[in-house]
Short mmCIF file of C-alpha atoms in Angstrom, two decimals:
data_model
loop_
_atom_site.label_atom_id
_atom_site.label_comp_id
_atom_site.label_asym_id
_atom_site.label_seq_id
_atom_site.Cartn_x
_atom_site.Cartn_y
_atom_site.Cartn_z
CA MET A 34 79.84 131.09 101.07
CA THR A 35 78.33 128.21 100.16
CA THR A 36 77.12 128.18 96.15
CA ASN A 37 73.68 127.53 97.18
CA ALA A 38 73.60 131.21 99.24
CA ILE A 39 71.05 134.40 97.80
CA LEU A 40 71.99 136.05 95.22
CA THR A 41 73.58 139.26 96.41
CA ILE A 42 72.47 142.27 94.51
CA ASP A 43 74.04 144.71 96.74
CA ALA A 44 74.99 144.55 100.14
CA ALA A 45 71.93 146.59 101.24
CA SER A 46 69.75 144.54 98.63
CA ASP A 47 66.35 142.78 100.36
CA MET A 48 65.22 139.98 97.96
CA THR A 49 63.06 136.42 98.76
CA VAL A 50 64.53 133.14 97.95
CA SER A 51 62.41 133.25 94.84
CA GLN A 52 63.25 136.44 93.50
CA ALA A 53 66.33 135.63 93.53
CA ASN A 54 66.53 131.95 92.22
CA ALA A 55 64.66 133.75 89.20
CA LEU A 56 67.50 135.42 88.74
CA ARG A 57 70.24 133.03 88.61
CA THR A 58 68.43 131.25 85.60
CA ASP A 59 67.49 134.70 84.11
CA ASP A 60 69.68 138.08 84.26
CA PRO A 61 70.90 140.41 81.61
CA ARG A 62 73.98 140.76 84.22
CA TRP A 63 75.29 136.74 83.14
CA ASP A 64 74.46 137.51 79.35
CA ALA A 65 77.45 140.49 79.77
CA VAL A 66 79.70 138.15 81.56
CA VAL A 67 79.21 135.34 78.70
CA ALA A 68 79.50 138.01 76.05
CA ARG A 69 82.67 139.69 78.25
CA ASP A 70 80.99 142.57 77.11
CA ARG A 71 83.12 145.79 77.74
CA THR A 72 79.86 147.82 77.36
CA HIS A 73 79.09 146.80 81.16
CA ASP A 74 82.08 147.36 82.24
CA GLY A 75 81.60 150.18 85.68
CA LYS A 76 78.01 149.61 85.76
CA PHE A 77 78.56 145.89 87.98
CA VAL A 78 80.70 143.69 88.91
CA PHE A 79 80.15 140.04 89.15
CA ALA A 80 82.44 137.74 92.31
CA VAL A 81 82.86 134.03 91.91
CA SER A 82 82.07 131.81 95.22
CA THR A 83 84.92 129.55 94.65
CA THR A 84 87.67 131.47 93.93
CA GLY A 85 87.11 134.59 96.26
CA VAL A 86 87.76 137.42 93.64
CA TYR A 87 85.26 139.69 91.92
CA CYS A 88 85.52 141.29 87.91
CA ARG A 89 84.53 143.22 85.58
CA PRO A 90 81.74 141.62 83.00
CA SER A 91 84.57 141.65 80.22
CA CYS A 92 87.09 139.82 82.53
CA ALA A 93 88.75 137.99 79.79
CA ALA A 94 90.05 135.46 82.61
CA ARG A 95 87.97 131.68 82.40
CA ARG A 96 84.40 131.48 82.62
CA PRO A 97 82.96 130.77 85.49
CA ARG A 98 80.03 128.37 86.59
CA ARG A 99 76.82 129.91 87.29
CA GLU A 100 75.64 129.09 90.21
CA ASN A 101 79.07 130.59 91.94
CA VAL A 102 77.97 133.51 90.47
CA GLN A 103 76.89 136.47 92.57
CA PHE A 104 76.75 140.14 91.20
CA PHE A 105 76.78 143.54 92.87
CA SER A 106 76.49 147.02 91.70
CA ARG A 107 80.09 148.54 92.95
CA PRO A 108 83.15 147.12 94.21
CA GLU A 109 82.74 148.47 97.70
CA SER A 110 79.97 146.16 98.09
CA ALA A 111 81.69 143.07 96.98
CA GLU A 112 84.25 143.77 99.24
CA GLN A 113 82.04 143.70 102.10
CA ALA A 114 80.76 140.28 101.23
CA GLY A 115 84.80 139.01 102.18
CA TYR A 116 85.87 138.97 97.89
CA ARG A 117 88.94 140.24 96.37
CA ALA A 118 89.84 142.18 93.39
CA CYS A 119 90.81 140.28 90.62
CA LEU A 120 94.34 141.30 89.33
CA ARG A 121 93.77 140.76 85.95
CA CYS A 122 91.00 143.22 85.34
CA ARG A 123 91.40 145.33 88.06
CA PRO A 124 87.18 146.04 88.72
CA LYS A 125 88.17 148.87 90.56
CA SER A 126 90.09 151.40 88.36
CA LEU A 127 86.90 152.20 86.89
CA SER A 128 85.76 155.61 87.23
CA GLY A 129 82.05 155.23 85.88
CA ASN A 130 83.20 157.67 82.98
CA PRO A 131 82.66 154.51 79.77
CA GLN A 132 84.81 156.99 77.69
CA ALA A 133 87.23 157.55 80.32
CA ASP A 134 87.91 154.30 80.98
CA GLY A 135 87.94 153.34 77.65
CA VAL A 136 91.32 154.96 77.52
CA LYS A 137 92.79 153.22 80.73
CA GLU A 138 91.94 150.15 79.06
CA ILE A 139 94.02 150.67 76.03
CA CYS A 140 96.74 152.15 78.14
CA ARG A 141 97.02 148.97 80.38
CA TYR A 142 96.91 147.04 77.41
CA ILE A 143 99.44 149.28 75.06
CA GLU A 144 101.61 148.51 78.97
CA GLN A 145 101.37 144.87 78.87
CA HIS A 146 102.34 144.40 75.41
CA LEU A 147 105.80 146.83 75.20
CA ASP A 148 107.88 144.14 73.73
CA GLU A 149 105.36 143.59 70.92
CA PRO A 150 104.25 146.59 67.83
CA VAL A 151 101.02 147.71 69.33
CA THR A 152 99.47 149.43 65.83
CA LEU A 153 95.90 151.62 65.58
CA GLU A 154 94.55 148.15 64.03
CA ARG A 155 95.63 145.76 66.38
CA LEU A 156 94.29 148.21 69.02
CA GLY A 157 91.17 148.46 67.04
CA LYS A 158 90.66 144.71 67.00
CA ALA A 159 91.46 144.07 70.57
CA PHE A 160 88.55 147.09 71.68
CA ARG A 161 85.96 146.37 69.14
CA GLN A 162 86.87 149.77 67.83
CA SER A 163 87.71 151.57 64.65
CA PRO A 164 91.40 152.27 64.59
CA PHE A 165 90.33 156.25 63.50
CA HIS A 166 87.73 156.75 66.50
CA LEU A 167 89.72 154.71 68.79
CA GLN A 168 93.13 156.87 67.87
CA ARG A 169 90.99 160.56 68.10
CA ARG A 170 89.06 159.17 71.57
CA PHE A 171 92.51 158.54 73.10
CA LYS A 172 94.39 161.72 72.07
CA ALA A 173 91.68 163.71 72.98
CA ALA A 174 91.89 162.21 76.85
CA LEU A 175 95.75 162.10 76.61
CA GLY A 176 96.59 164.52 74.12
CA ILE A 177 98.75 161.93 72.61
CA THR A 178 98.64 159.07 70.37
CA PRO A 179 98.59 155.17 71.62
CA ARG A 180 101.82 155.07 69.74
CA GLU A 181 103.48 158.36 71.79
CA TYR A 182 102.01 156.55 74.97
CA ALA A 183 103.98 153.46 74.49
CA ASP A 184 107.02 155.38 73.84
CA THR A 185 106.38 157.08 76.67
CA CYS A 186 106.01 153.76 78.83
CA ARG A 187 109.24 152.34 77.54
CA LEU A 188 111.54 155.16 78.16
CA LYS A 189 110.38 155.72 81.92
CA LEU A 190 110.91 152.04 82.29
CA LEU A 191 114.41 152.02 80.22
CA LYS A 192 115.16 155.19 83.12
CA ARG A 193 113.80 153.23 85.77
CA ASN A 194 116.19 150.21 84.80
CA LEU A 195 119.75 152.16 84.16
CA GLN A 196 118.99 154.15 87.30
CA ALA A 197 118.40 150.45 89.49
CA GLY A 198 122.23 149.83 88.20
CA ASP A 199 121.09 147.11 85.09
CA ASN A 200 123.63 147.23 82.06
CA VAL A 201 122.36 149.13 79.16
CA THR A 202 121.69 146.04 76.92
CA ARG A 203 119.49 144.39 79.59
CA ALA A 204 117.58 147.68 80.63
CA MET A 205 116.92 148.34 76.96
CA TYR A 206 115.91 144.83 76.27
CA ASP A 207 113.71 144.86 79.73
CA ALA A 208 111.87 148.11 78.41
CA GLY A 209 110.72 146.08 75.11
CA TYR A 210 113.14 148.01 73.19
CA GLY A 211 114.21 146.24 70.19
CA SER A 212 118.05 145.92 68.46
CA SER A 213 117.00 148.56 66.46
CA SER A 214 120.25 151.42 65.68
CA ARG A 215 117.30 154.24 64.92
CA LEU A 216 115.15 153.38 67.93
CA TYR A 217 118.95 153.85 70.29
CA GLU A 218 118.93 156.86 68.54
CA ARG A 219 115.91 158.20 68.92
CA THR A 220 116.36 157.17 73.00
CA ALA A 221 119.73 159.25 73.08
CA SER A 222 117.80 162.32 71.96
CA GLN A 223 114.84 162.05 74.68
CA LEU A 224 116.84 161.39 77.42
CA GLY A 225 119.47 164.14 76.64
CA MET A 226 122.38 162.09 76.05
CA THR A 227 123.32 158.37 75.64
CA PRO A 228 121.87 155.53 77.62
CA ASP A 229 125.34 154.75 78.95
CA LYS A 230 126.02 158.37 79.93
CA TYR A 231 122.85 158.33 81.88
CA ARG A 232 123.02 155.15 83.77
CA ARG A 233 124.92 157.06 86.41
CA GLY A 234 128.94 155.74 87.07
CA ALA A 235 127.92 151.91 85.54
CA ILE A 236 130.13 150.39 83.29
CA ALA A 237 129.05 149.10 79.96
CA ALA A 238 128.98 145.92 79.15
CA ALA A 239 131.86 144.13 77.93
CA ILE A 240 131.66 141.12 75.12
CA ARG A 241 134.23 139.32 73.82
CA TYR A 242 133.69 138.12 70.03
CA THR A 243 134.93 135.32 67.52
CA CYS A 244 134.46 134.86 64.14
CA THR A 245 135.15 131.89 62.34
CA ASP A 246 134.64 129.51 59.28
CA SER A 247 130.83 127.37 59.09
CA PRO A 248 129.15 125.98 56.51
CA LEU A 249 127.21 128.25 56.37
CA GLY A 250 129.73 130.87 55.96
CA ARG A 251 131.41 133.14 58.40
CA MET A 252 130.30 132.84 61.72
CA LEU A 253 130.53 135.15 65.02
CA ILE A 254 130.19 133.88 68.56
CA ALA A 255 129.83 136.61 71.12
CA ALA A 256 129.58 136.44 75.47
CA THR A 257 129.77 137.97 78.47
CA GLU A 258 131.01 136.90 81.11
CA ARG A 259 127.69 134.84 81.46
CA GLY A 260 127.62 133.06 78.37
CA VAL A 261 126.95 133.40 74.81
CA CYS A 262 124.98 136.85 74.30
CA ALA A 263 125.21 136.28 69.77
CA ILE A 264 125.90 134.20 66.55
CA GLN A 265 125.54 135.35 63.52
CA PHE A 266 126.14 134.73 60.26
CA ALA A 267 127.47 136.98 57.09
CA ARG A 268 129.91 136.78 53.87
CA SER A 269 132.22 138.43 55.77
CA ASP A 270 134.08 139.21 59.35
CA GLY A 271 133.85 143.28 58.39
CA GLU A 272 129.89 142.68 58.17
CA LEU A 273 129.34 140.63 61.60
CA LEU A 274 131.90 143.16 63.54
CA GLU A 275 128.66 145.32 61.97
CA GLY A 276 126.23 143.62 62.71
CA LEU A 277 127.55 142.64 66.70
CA LYS A 278 128.23 146.81 67.16
CA HIS A 279 124.47 146.90 65.99
CA GLU A 280 123.25 144.86 68.28
CA PHE A 281 125.21 146.02 71.13
CA PRO A 282 126.06 149.85 70.19
CA PHE A 283 127.16 150.62 74.44
CA ALA A 284 128.92 147.92 74.71
CA VAL A 285 132.80 147.29 74.68
CA ARG A 286 133.96 144.86 71.95
CA ARG A 287 137.02 143.33 71.95
CA ALA A 288 138.55 140.33 69.95
CA ASP A 289 138.38 136.86 71.93
CA GLU A 290 142.25 135.34 72.51
CA GLY A 291 140.50 131.63 72.76
CA GLY A 292 138.43 131.86 75.54
CA LEU A 293 135.71 130.92 73.32
CA LYS A 294 137.25 127.95 71.38
CA ALA A 295 135.05 125.28 72.94
CA TRP A 296 131.77 127.21 72.28
CA VAL A 297 133.23 127.77 68.72
CA ARG A 298 133.53 123.62 68.85
CA ALA A 299 130.06 122.81 69.83
CA LEU A 300 128.02 125.41 67.62
CA LEU A 301 130.06 123.66 64.78
CA ASP A 302 129.40 120.22 66.08
CA GLN A 303 125.97 120.92 66.26
CA MET A 304 126.13 122.07 62.21
CA ARG A 305 127.77 119.01 61.36
CA GLY A 306 124.52 116.83 63.63
CA LYS A 307 126.08 116.58 67.00
CA LYS A 308 123.62 117.70 69.82
CA LEU A 309 124.61 120.46 71.41
CA ASP A 310 126.02 120.52 74.66
CA GLU A 311 122.62 121.75 77.28
CA ALA A 312 125.61 123.53 79.23
CA LEU A 313 126.07 125.92 76.81
CA PRO A 314 125.79 129.32 78.87
CA LEU A 315 123.47 131.93 77.09
CA ASP A 316 122.71 135.24 78.16
CA ILE A 317 120.15 136.98 76.35
CA ARG A 318 117.67 139.25 77.12
CA ALA A 319 114.31 138.38 77.06
CA THR A 320 110.73 139.42 77.79
CA ALA A 321 108.73 136.10 79.77
CA PHE A 322 107.15 135.76 75.90
CA GLN A 323 110.29 135.54 74.32
CA ARG A 324 111.36 133.11 76.89
CA ARG A 325 108.52 130.66 76.17
CA VAL A 326 108.86 130.43 72.28
CA TRP A 327 112.67 130.10 72.94
CA ARG A 328 112.16 127.50 75.95
CA TYR A 329 109.93 125.21 72.93
CA LEU A 330 111.60 126.16 70.27
CA GLN A 331 114.92 124.17 71.98
CA SER A 332 112.75 121.30 72.79
CA ILE A 333 112.72 120.95 68.86
CA PRO A 334 114.01 117.41 68.16
CA PHE A 335 117.34 117.71 65.74
CA GLY A 336 115.86 116.62 62.21
CA SER A 337 112.24 118.10 62.75
CA THR A 338 110.30 120.87 62.32
CA ARG A 339 107.44 122.86 63.33
CA SER A 340 104.66 125.36 62.67
CA TYR A 341 104.31 128.56 63.95
CA SER A 342 100.73 127.43 64.66
CA GLN A 343 102.43 124.68 66.32
CA VAL A 344 104.51 126.45 68.27
CA ALA A 345 102.18 128.83 69.51
CA LYS A 346 99.41 126.02 70.77
CA ALA A 347 102.73 124.01 72.39
CA ILE A 348 102.89 127.49 74.49
CA GLY A 349 99.24 127.97 75.12
CA GLU A 350 98.98 131.02 72.98
CA PRO A 351 97.15 129.22 70.53
CA ARG A 352 96.25 132.69 68.49
CA ALA A 353 99.83 134.21 68.68
CA CYS A 354 101.48 132.72 65.29
CA ARG A 355 102.68 136.24 64.48
CA ALA A 356 103.85 136.67 67.96
CA VAL A 357 105.96 133.34 67.61
CA ALA A 358 107.20 134.76 64.05
CA ARG A 359 108.63 137.93 65.62
CA ALA A 360 109.95 135.77 68.48
CA CYS A 361 112.01 133.85 65.72
CA ALA A 362 112.79 136.90 64.16
CA THR A 363 114.63 138.45 66.87
CA ASN A 364 116.45 135.52 68.13
CA PRO A 365 120.08 136.71 69.20
CA VAL A 366 121.27 132.93 69.07
CA ALA A 367 121.20 131.39 65.80
CA VAL A 368 121.74 127.95 65.92
CA ALA A 369 121.32 127.75 69.89
CA ILE A 370 118.21 128.16 69.59
CA PRO A 371 117.16 126.75 66.83
CA CYS A 372 114.43 129.16 65.36
CA HIS A 373 114.91 127.87 61.77
CA ARG A 374 113.05 124.86 62.76
CA VAL A 375 109.83 126.54 62.62
CA VAL A 376 108.45 127.11 58.95
CA ARG A 377 105.05 127.72 57.52
CA GLU A 378 101.78 126.09 58.22
CA ASP A 379 101.73 124.53 54.41
CA GLY A 380 105.56 123.91 54.51
CA GLY A 381 106.92 126.79 53.01
CA MET A 382 110.20 127.96 54.79
CA GLY A 383 108.84 131.24 56.27
CA GLY A 384 111.64 133.98 57.34
CA TYR A 385 114.38 133.64 58.52
CA ARG A 386 117.13 136.64 60.83
CA TRP A 387 120.28 135.14 58.75
CA GLY A 388 118.65 134.46 55.33
CA MET A 389 116.60 132.08 53.58
CA GLU A 390 119.19 130.17 52.17
CA ARG A 391 121.14 129.88 55.09
CA LYS A 392 117.65 128.25 56.71
CA LYS A 393 117.50 125.67 54.07
CA GLU A 394 120.96 124.67 54.11
CA LEU A 395 120.98 124.21 58.05
CA LEU A 396 117.23 122.26 57.45
CA GLU A 397 118.68 119.68 54.73
CA MET A 398 121.87 119.42 56.37
CA GLU A 399 120.00 118.44 59.36
CA GLY A 400 117.49 116.51 57.26
CA LYS A 401 120.90 114.59 56.14
CA ARG A 402 122.17 113.51 59.18
CA THR A 403 118.49 112.22 60.73
CA GLU A 404 118.66 109.64 57.57
CA GLU A 405 122.18 108.77 58.22
#
């Protein structure tokens, strides 16, 4: 198929070359594609000759050149012409019922953002609806609210991960749960038992830990057999152990007998100005987005900072400043992943999981070492 081929309206359509050329330059459907207008979803699909893919009008993929676009009234017609459905916008999932299709789109959006807080305000902005009307229509269609749907999806994924043999910590992170104990309690009540009992015969994760002095107060380092899984700061060992229990409530925790000394020394050297050993193994659960953010944070030079917006742009998500901030706030391994090097656009400190004083002190220490 060439880019000069006659525009196809349907597999059975008959039209002259002049009619087709007229439609190429003046077709309201192209305006809908340019505007990514959701109200036209289900009315037609457009296909791109250079990719061999057809999409719904609102598809968020990169907009094609006009001369490479063909329109079809139905997905079946596009497939008969040799095109395949877009995996991003899933044009065949539309039923032709705008209200039902709209709810399906919201469901897909929630499923793709389980690791983020999907509020009614955020959904309303994404789908150009008031939060009140969006929730009312969603509940009328499914009988539950968007939040309850998200909880159901997380629980379903958690069960599947546990049944597949994942340890509880991994299964929860993969299902989009954070480290809040309230989430664990809610999950236990939904399962009818604790997640570790639900996990059929599996052994809970074993975690070794040690506490030591650091320039920022008492520091805890914890590790699984695969690598460091937690680095925390507090005023006392009691607070550190409580924090570890909160982070890994179902793990088997035991004090280390010296095996973590090398990693402790490496982290203390990092705070004193030496480059952290890149071979330091980490065993942390993360979404694909969190990994992109954390990987970039590890590339920020010692003594340097970046703003949340700079990080968002660097990972190719310029609008995701808040999501970047959440990724920094959920970083389980302080210093190893230097989230303290991310500040606000105006130069302000921003937030820090282990307290603003520690963040300020870390940046000052790194700044002094750089000057020396």
